[in-house]
Amino acid sequence: MKNWLTDNLLKIKEALFKTRSVLDTDQVAIEKIHIDLNEDYYESILEKLIKSDIGFDLSNKIVSELKNEIKSENIEKAELNIKIKEIVRTLLGQSVNKLLNKISLIPEQLNIFLVVGVNGSGKTTSIGKLAKKFKDDGHKVLIAAADTFRAAAENQLLIWSEKAQVDIYSPEGIKKPDAVVYGAIEKAKNEKYDLLIVDTAGRLHSQVNLMEELKKINTIIDKNAATSKKENLIVIDASIGQNAITQAELFQKAIGLSGIVLAKLDSSSKGGVVLNIMSKLSLPVKFIGTGEQIDDIAEFTFDEYLEGLIA
Ligand code: GDP
């Protein structure tokens, strides 16, 4: 049987490899090196933190705390890393952990994930991964293909549903996304599915009518599955930097979000964005995408993330 816990940490660590390299903290061989902690060195730490997309304010705070706490002018690299971790934990641990609560399905009733995000963010892939994860956990999963704007989207989703070995609701001839969602809810209720995952068009947030369509879908779910537990999840590409914040804010305004799936963390050197997002938006990162394969998904936990971020 798969050990999800160890697996999770390993996946997070691997996915943060590029970011860790930017932060220059994974070079075990030089851990014993002594660092001359002068202004230039502090400046270089600040630069690296900003480069990893932790955010300017937070990076500044980390460095000024470091200066306060480290009195000596010479320190072992390993010790410095431990200090940085401690500071991040003190600055953010409480607020981040308060946001985090694991998604667990309520038994004996329909749970719904409404998944939104712009095209190319990794939405379809993430839906496939989530479907497989919850199916592996013993749940009956249905995917609703409510992105009726792009013919290719339906086919792509079909492929992922087959990989995950879950059912898909993709009625021919229905072109209105809210009608697809309505039908999917009926089917899911009648056939006692545990989880319905709704795919939506990769709306560009500037396209007002598409956002309106999304609001309609959200309302259809609230009306027709009022007792269901619903998660409104946005999929964000980890490598887009500050745009991530703007995107999430717009979707938040349109339908309200309950969490983030941060895709492609493995291909980004800006994995610090997780901290930036959570502190700016007060929204939890629930899952991270750690690769292109169906099992490449990890649950986000703060401690494991810090472990992966800084060696
Ligand atoms: P969508 O347009 O939002 O549905 O995006 P897709 O799911 O089609 O993904 C866009 C691209 O990102 C594809 O090439 C995926 O293989 C890739 N991708 C998605 N998630 C991940 C991930 O976690 N890691 C990596 N490395 N690639 C990913």
Short mmCIF file of N, CA, C and O in Angstrom, two decimals, residues 101-106 109-116 134 181 185 194-198 200 213-234 251-252 254-260 283-284 286:
data_model
loop_
_atom_site.label_atom_id
_atom_site.label_comp_id
_atom_site.label_asym_id
_atom_site.label_seq_id
_atom_site.Cartn_x
_atom_site.Cartn_y
_atom_site.Cartn_z
N ASN A 101 -6.95 23.64 6.07
CA ASN A 101 -7.66 22.48 6.58
C ASN A 101 -7.82 21.52 5.41
O ASN A 101 -8.13 21.93 4.30
N LYS A 102 -7.54 20.29 5.70
CA LYS A 102 -7.51 19.29 4.66
C LYS A 102 -8.89 19.13 4.03
O LYS A 102 -9.89 19.20 4.73
N ILE A 103 -8.92 18.92 2.72
CA ILE A 103 -10.21 18.63 2.10
C ILE A 103 -10.54 17.17 2.37
O ILE A 103 -9.85 16.28 1.90
N SER A 104 -11.56 16.96 3.19
CA SER A 104 -12.01 15.57 3.30
C SER A 104 -13.50 15.56 2.98
O SER A 104 -14.23 16.46 3.37
N LEU A 105 -13.89 14.53 2.24
CA LEU A 105 -15.26 14.49 1.76
C LEU A 105 -16.21 14.11 2.88
O LEU A 105 -15.87 13.28 3.73
N ILE A 106 -17.38 14.73 2.87
CA ILE A 106 -18.40 14.34 3.84
C ILE A 106 -19.06 13.05 3.34
O ILE A 106 -19.49 12.98 2.18
N GLN A 109 -22.95 11.75 1.23
CA GLN A 109 -23.62 12.86 0.52
C GLN A 109 -22.74 13.33 -0.63
O GLN A 109 -21.57 12.96 -0.73
N LEU A 110 -23.34 14.14 -1.50
CA LEU A 110 -22.59 14.60 -2.66
C LEU A 110 -21.69 15.77 -2.28
O LEU A 110 -22.13 16.75 -1.69
N ASN A 111 -20.41 15.63 -2.61
CA ASN A 111 -19.45 16.72 -2.44
C ASN A 111 -19.14 17.26 -3.84
O ASN A 111 -19.08 16.48 -4.80
N ILE A 112 -18.93 18.55 -3.94
CA ILE A 112 -18.70 19.13 -5.27
C ILE A 112 -17.46 20.02 -5.28
O ILE A 112 -17.28 20.86 -4.39
N PHE A 113 -16.61 19.81 -6.27
CA PHE A 113 -15.49 20.74 -6.50
C PHE A 113 -15.81 21.50 -7.78
O PHE A 113 -15.95 20.90 -8.85
N LEU A 114 -15.95 22.82 -7.68
CA LEU A 114 -16.08 23.64 -8.87
C LEU A 114 -14.69 24.17 -9.18
O LEU A 114 -14.09 24.88 -8.36
N VAL A 115 -14.16 23.77 -10.35
CA VAL A 115 -12.76 24.09 -10.64
C VAL A 115 -12.66 25.17 -11.72
O VAL A 115 -13.19 25.01 -12.82
N VAL A 116 -12.00 26.26 -11.37
CA VAL A 116 -11.89 27.39 -12.30
C VAL A 116 -10.41 27.74 -12.52
O VAL A 116 -9.54 27.28 -11.78
N PHE A 134 -9.01 11.00 -5.28
CA PHE A 134 -10.19 10.72 -4.45
C PHE A 134 -10.78 9.35 -4.78
O PHE A 134 -11.35 8.71 -3.92
N VAL A 181 -24.06 21.38 -15.99
CA VAL A 181 -23.86 21.26 -14.54
C VAL A 181 -25.14 20.76 -13.87
O VAL A 181 -25.10 19.87 -13.00
N ILE A 185 -25.41 17.25 -11.77
CA ILE A 185 -25.85 17.16 -10.36
C ILE A 185 -26.96 16.11 -10.23
O ILE A 185 -26.94 15.28 -9.32
N ASP A 194 -20.01 10.21 -4.73
CA ASP A 194 -19.51 10.92 -3.54
C ASP A 194 -18.96 12.29 -3.92
O ASP A 194 -19.01 13.22 -3.13
N LEU A 195 -18.40 12.36 -5.12
CA LEU A 195 -17.74 13.59 -5.52
C LEU A 195 -18.01 13.92 -6.98
O LEU A 195 -17.82 13.08 -7.86
N LEU A 196 -18.46 15.16 -7.20
CA LEU A 196 -18.62 15.66 -8.56
C LEU A 196 -17.59 16.77 -8.77
O LEU A 196 -17.54 17.73 -8.01
N ILE A 197 -16.74 16.59 -9.79
CA ILE A 197 -15.75 17.62 -10.09
C ILE A 197 -16.18 18.33 -11.37
O ILE A 197 -16.32 17.70 -12.42
N VAL A 198 -16.41 19.63 -11.27
CA VAL A 198 -16.93 20.38 -12.42
C VAL A 198 -15.81 21.16 -13.10
O VAL A 198 -15.18 22.03 -12.48
N THR A 200 -14.65 23.90 -15.86
CA THR A 200 -15.27 25.09 -16.46
C THR A 200 -14.34 25.65 -17.53
O THR A 200 -13.17 25.30 -17.57
N GLU A 213 -21.08 33.78 -16.85
CA GLU A 213 -21.45 32.37 -17.03
C GLU A 213 -21.00 31.55 -15.81
O GLU A 213 -21.72 30.68 -15.32
N LEU A 214 -19.85 31.88 -15.35
CA LEU A 214 -19.31 31.18 -14.19
C LEU A 214 -20.17 31.42 -12.94
O LEU A 214 -20.43 30.51 -12.16
N LYS A 215 -20.61 32.65 -12.80
CA LYS A 215 -21.48 32.98 -11.67
C LYS A 215 -22.76 32.15 -11.74
O LYS A 215 -23.28 31.68 -10.73
N LYS A 216 -23.27 31.99 -12.99
CA LYS A 216 -24.50 31.21 -13.18
C LYS A 216 -24.28 29.76 -12.72
O LYS A 216 -25.13 29.18 -12.05
N ILE A 217 -23.14 29.21 -13.13
CA ILE A 217 -22.84 27.82 -12.74
C ILE A 217 -22.80 27.70 -11.22
O ILE A 217 -23.37 26.78 -10.63
N ASN A 218 -22.16 28.66 -10.61
CA ASN A 218 -22.04 28.66 -9.16
C ASN A 218 -23.43 28.68 -8.50
O ASN A 218 -23.69 27.94 -7.54
N THR A 219 -24.31 29.50 -9.06
CA THR A 219 -25.67 29.59 -8.50
C THR A 219 -26.45 28.30 -8.71
O THR A 219 -27.17 27.84 -7.81
N ILE A 220 -26.30 27.70 -9.90
CA ILE A 220 -26.98 26.43 -10.19
C ILE A 220 -26.60 25.39 -9.14
O ILE A 220 -27.43 24.65 -8.62
N ILE A 221 -25.32 25.35 -8.81
CA ILE A 221 -24.87 24.36 -7.82
C ILE A 221 -25.48 24.69 -6.46
O ILE A 221 -26.03 23.82 -5.79
N ASP A 222 -25.40 25.95 -6.08
CA ASP A 222 -25.93 26.33 -4.77
C ASP A 222 -27.42 26.04 -4.64
O ASP A 222 -27.91 25.66 -3.59
N LYS A 223 -28.14 26.22 -5.75
CA LYS A 223 -29.59 25.98 -5.72
C LYS A 223 -29.93 24.50 -5.73
O LYS A 223 -30.82 24.05 -5.02
N ASN A 224 -29.22 23.75 -6.58
CA ASN A 224 -29.63 22.36 -6.80
C ASN A 224 -28.88 21.34 -5.97
O ASN A 224 -29.18 20.15 -6.00
N ALA A 225 -27.87 21.81 -5.29
CA ALA A 225 -27.14 20.90 -4.40
C ALA A 225 -26.85 21.66 -3.11
O ALA A 225 -25.71 21.73 -2.65
N ALA A 226 -27.91 22.23 -2.57
CA ALA A 226 -27.76 23.12 -1.41
C ALA A 226 -27.12 22.43 -0.21
O ALA A 226 -26.43 23.07 0.57
N THR A 227 -27.33 21.14 -0.08
CA THR A 227 -26.79 20.46 1.10
C THR A 227 -25.40 19.88 0.85
O THR A 227 -24.77 19.32 1.74
N SER A 228 -24.93 20.02 -0.38
CA SER A 228 -23.61 19.46 -0.71
C SER A 228 -22.50 20.29 -0.11
O SER A 228 -22.63 21.51 0.02
N LYS A 229 -21.40 19.62 0.19
CA LYS A 229 -20.21 20.38 0.58
C LYS A 229 -19.54 20.82 -0.73
O LYS A 229 -19.28 20.00 -1.60
N LYS A 230 -19.28 22.10 -0.83
CA LYS A 230 -18.74 22.60 -2.11
C LYS A 230 -17.41 23.29 -1.88
O LYS A 230 -17.24 24.08 -0.96
N GLU A 231 -16.47 22.98 -2.73
CA GLU A 231 -15.18 23.67 -2.73
C GLU A 231 -15.05 24.40 -4.06
O GLU A 231 -15.18 23.78 -5.12
N ASN A 232 -14.83 25.69 -4.02
CA ASN A 232 -14.53 26.44 -5.24
C ASN A 232 -13.02 26.57 -5.35
O ASN A 232 -12.41 27.34 -4.60
N LEU A 233 -12.45 25.81 -6.26
CA LEU A 233 -10.98 25.75 -6.33
C LEU A 233 -10.47 26.45 -7.59
O LEU A 233 -10.96 26.21 -8.69
N ILE A 234 -9.46 27.26 -7.41
CA ILE A 234 -8.84 27.88 -8.58
C ILE A 234 -7.51 27.19 -8.84
O ILE A 234 -6.74 26.92 -7.91
N PHE A 251 -11.26 35.95 -9.63
CA PHE A 251 -12.17 34.81 -9.48
C PHE A 251 -12.84 34.83 -8.10
O PHE A 251 -14.00 34.48 -7.96
N GLN A 252 -12.07 35.27 -7.12
CA GLN A 252 -12.60 35.38 -5.76
C GLN A 252 -13.81 36.32 -5.76
O GLN A 252 -14.83 36.04 -5.15
N ALA A 254 -15.72 37.08 -8.30
CA ALA A 254 -16.84 36.57 -9.08
C ALA A 254 -17.63 35.48 -8.34
O ALA A 254 -18.86 35.54 -8.29
N ILE A 255 -16.96 34.50 -7.80
CA ILE A 255 -17.71 33.37 -7.22
C ILE A 255 -17.33 33.03 -5.78
O ILE A 255 -17.97 32.19 -5.16
N GLY A 256 -16.26 33.66 -5.27
CA GLY A 256 -15.78 33.26 -3.94
C GLY A 256 -14.99 31.97 -4.07
O GLY A 256 -15.43 31.04 -4.75
N LEU A 257 -13.82 31.93 -3.49
CA LEU A 257 -12.97 30.74 -3.62
C LEU A 257 -12.75 30.13 -2.23
O LEU A 257 -12.78 30.85 -1.23
N SER A 258 -12.55 28.82 -2.21
CA SER A 258 -12.23 28.22 -0.91
C SER A 258 -10.79 27.70 -0.88
O SER A 258 -10.27 27.41 0.18
N GLY A 259 -10.16 27.62 -2.04
CA GLY A 259 -8.78 27.15 -2.03
C GLY A 259 -8.11 27.19 -3.39
O GLY A 259 -8.75 27.47 -4.41
N ILE A 260 -6.84 26.90 -3.35
CA ILE A 260 -6.01 26.98 -4.56
C ILE A 260 -5.36 25.63 -4.84
O ILE A 260 -4.91 24.96 -3.92
N LEU A 283 -6.03 32.82 1.46
CA LEU A 283 -6.65 31.64 0.84
C LEU A 283 -5.67 30.48 0.94
O LEU A 283 -4.48 30.65 0.66
N PRO A 284 -6.14 29.31 1.32
CA PRO A 284 -5.21 28.20 1.44
C PRO A 284 -4.83 27.56 0.11
O PRO A 284 -5.67 27.43 -0.77
N LYS A 286 -4.40 24.26 -1.34
CA LYS A 286 -4.84 22.93 -0.87
C LYS A 286 -3.97 21.82 -1.46
O LYS A 286 -3.63 20.87 -0.77
#
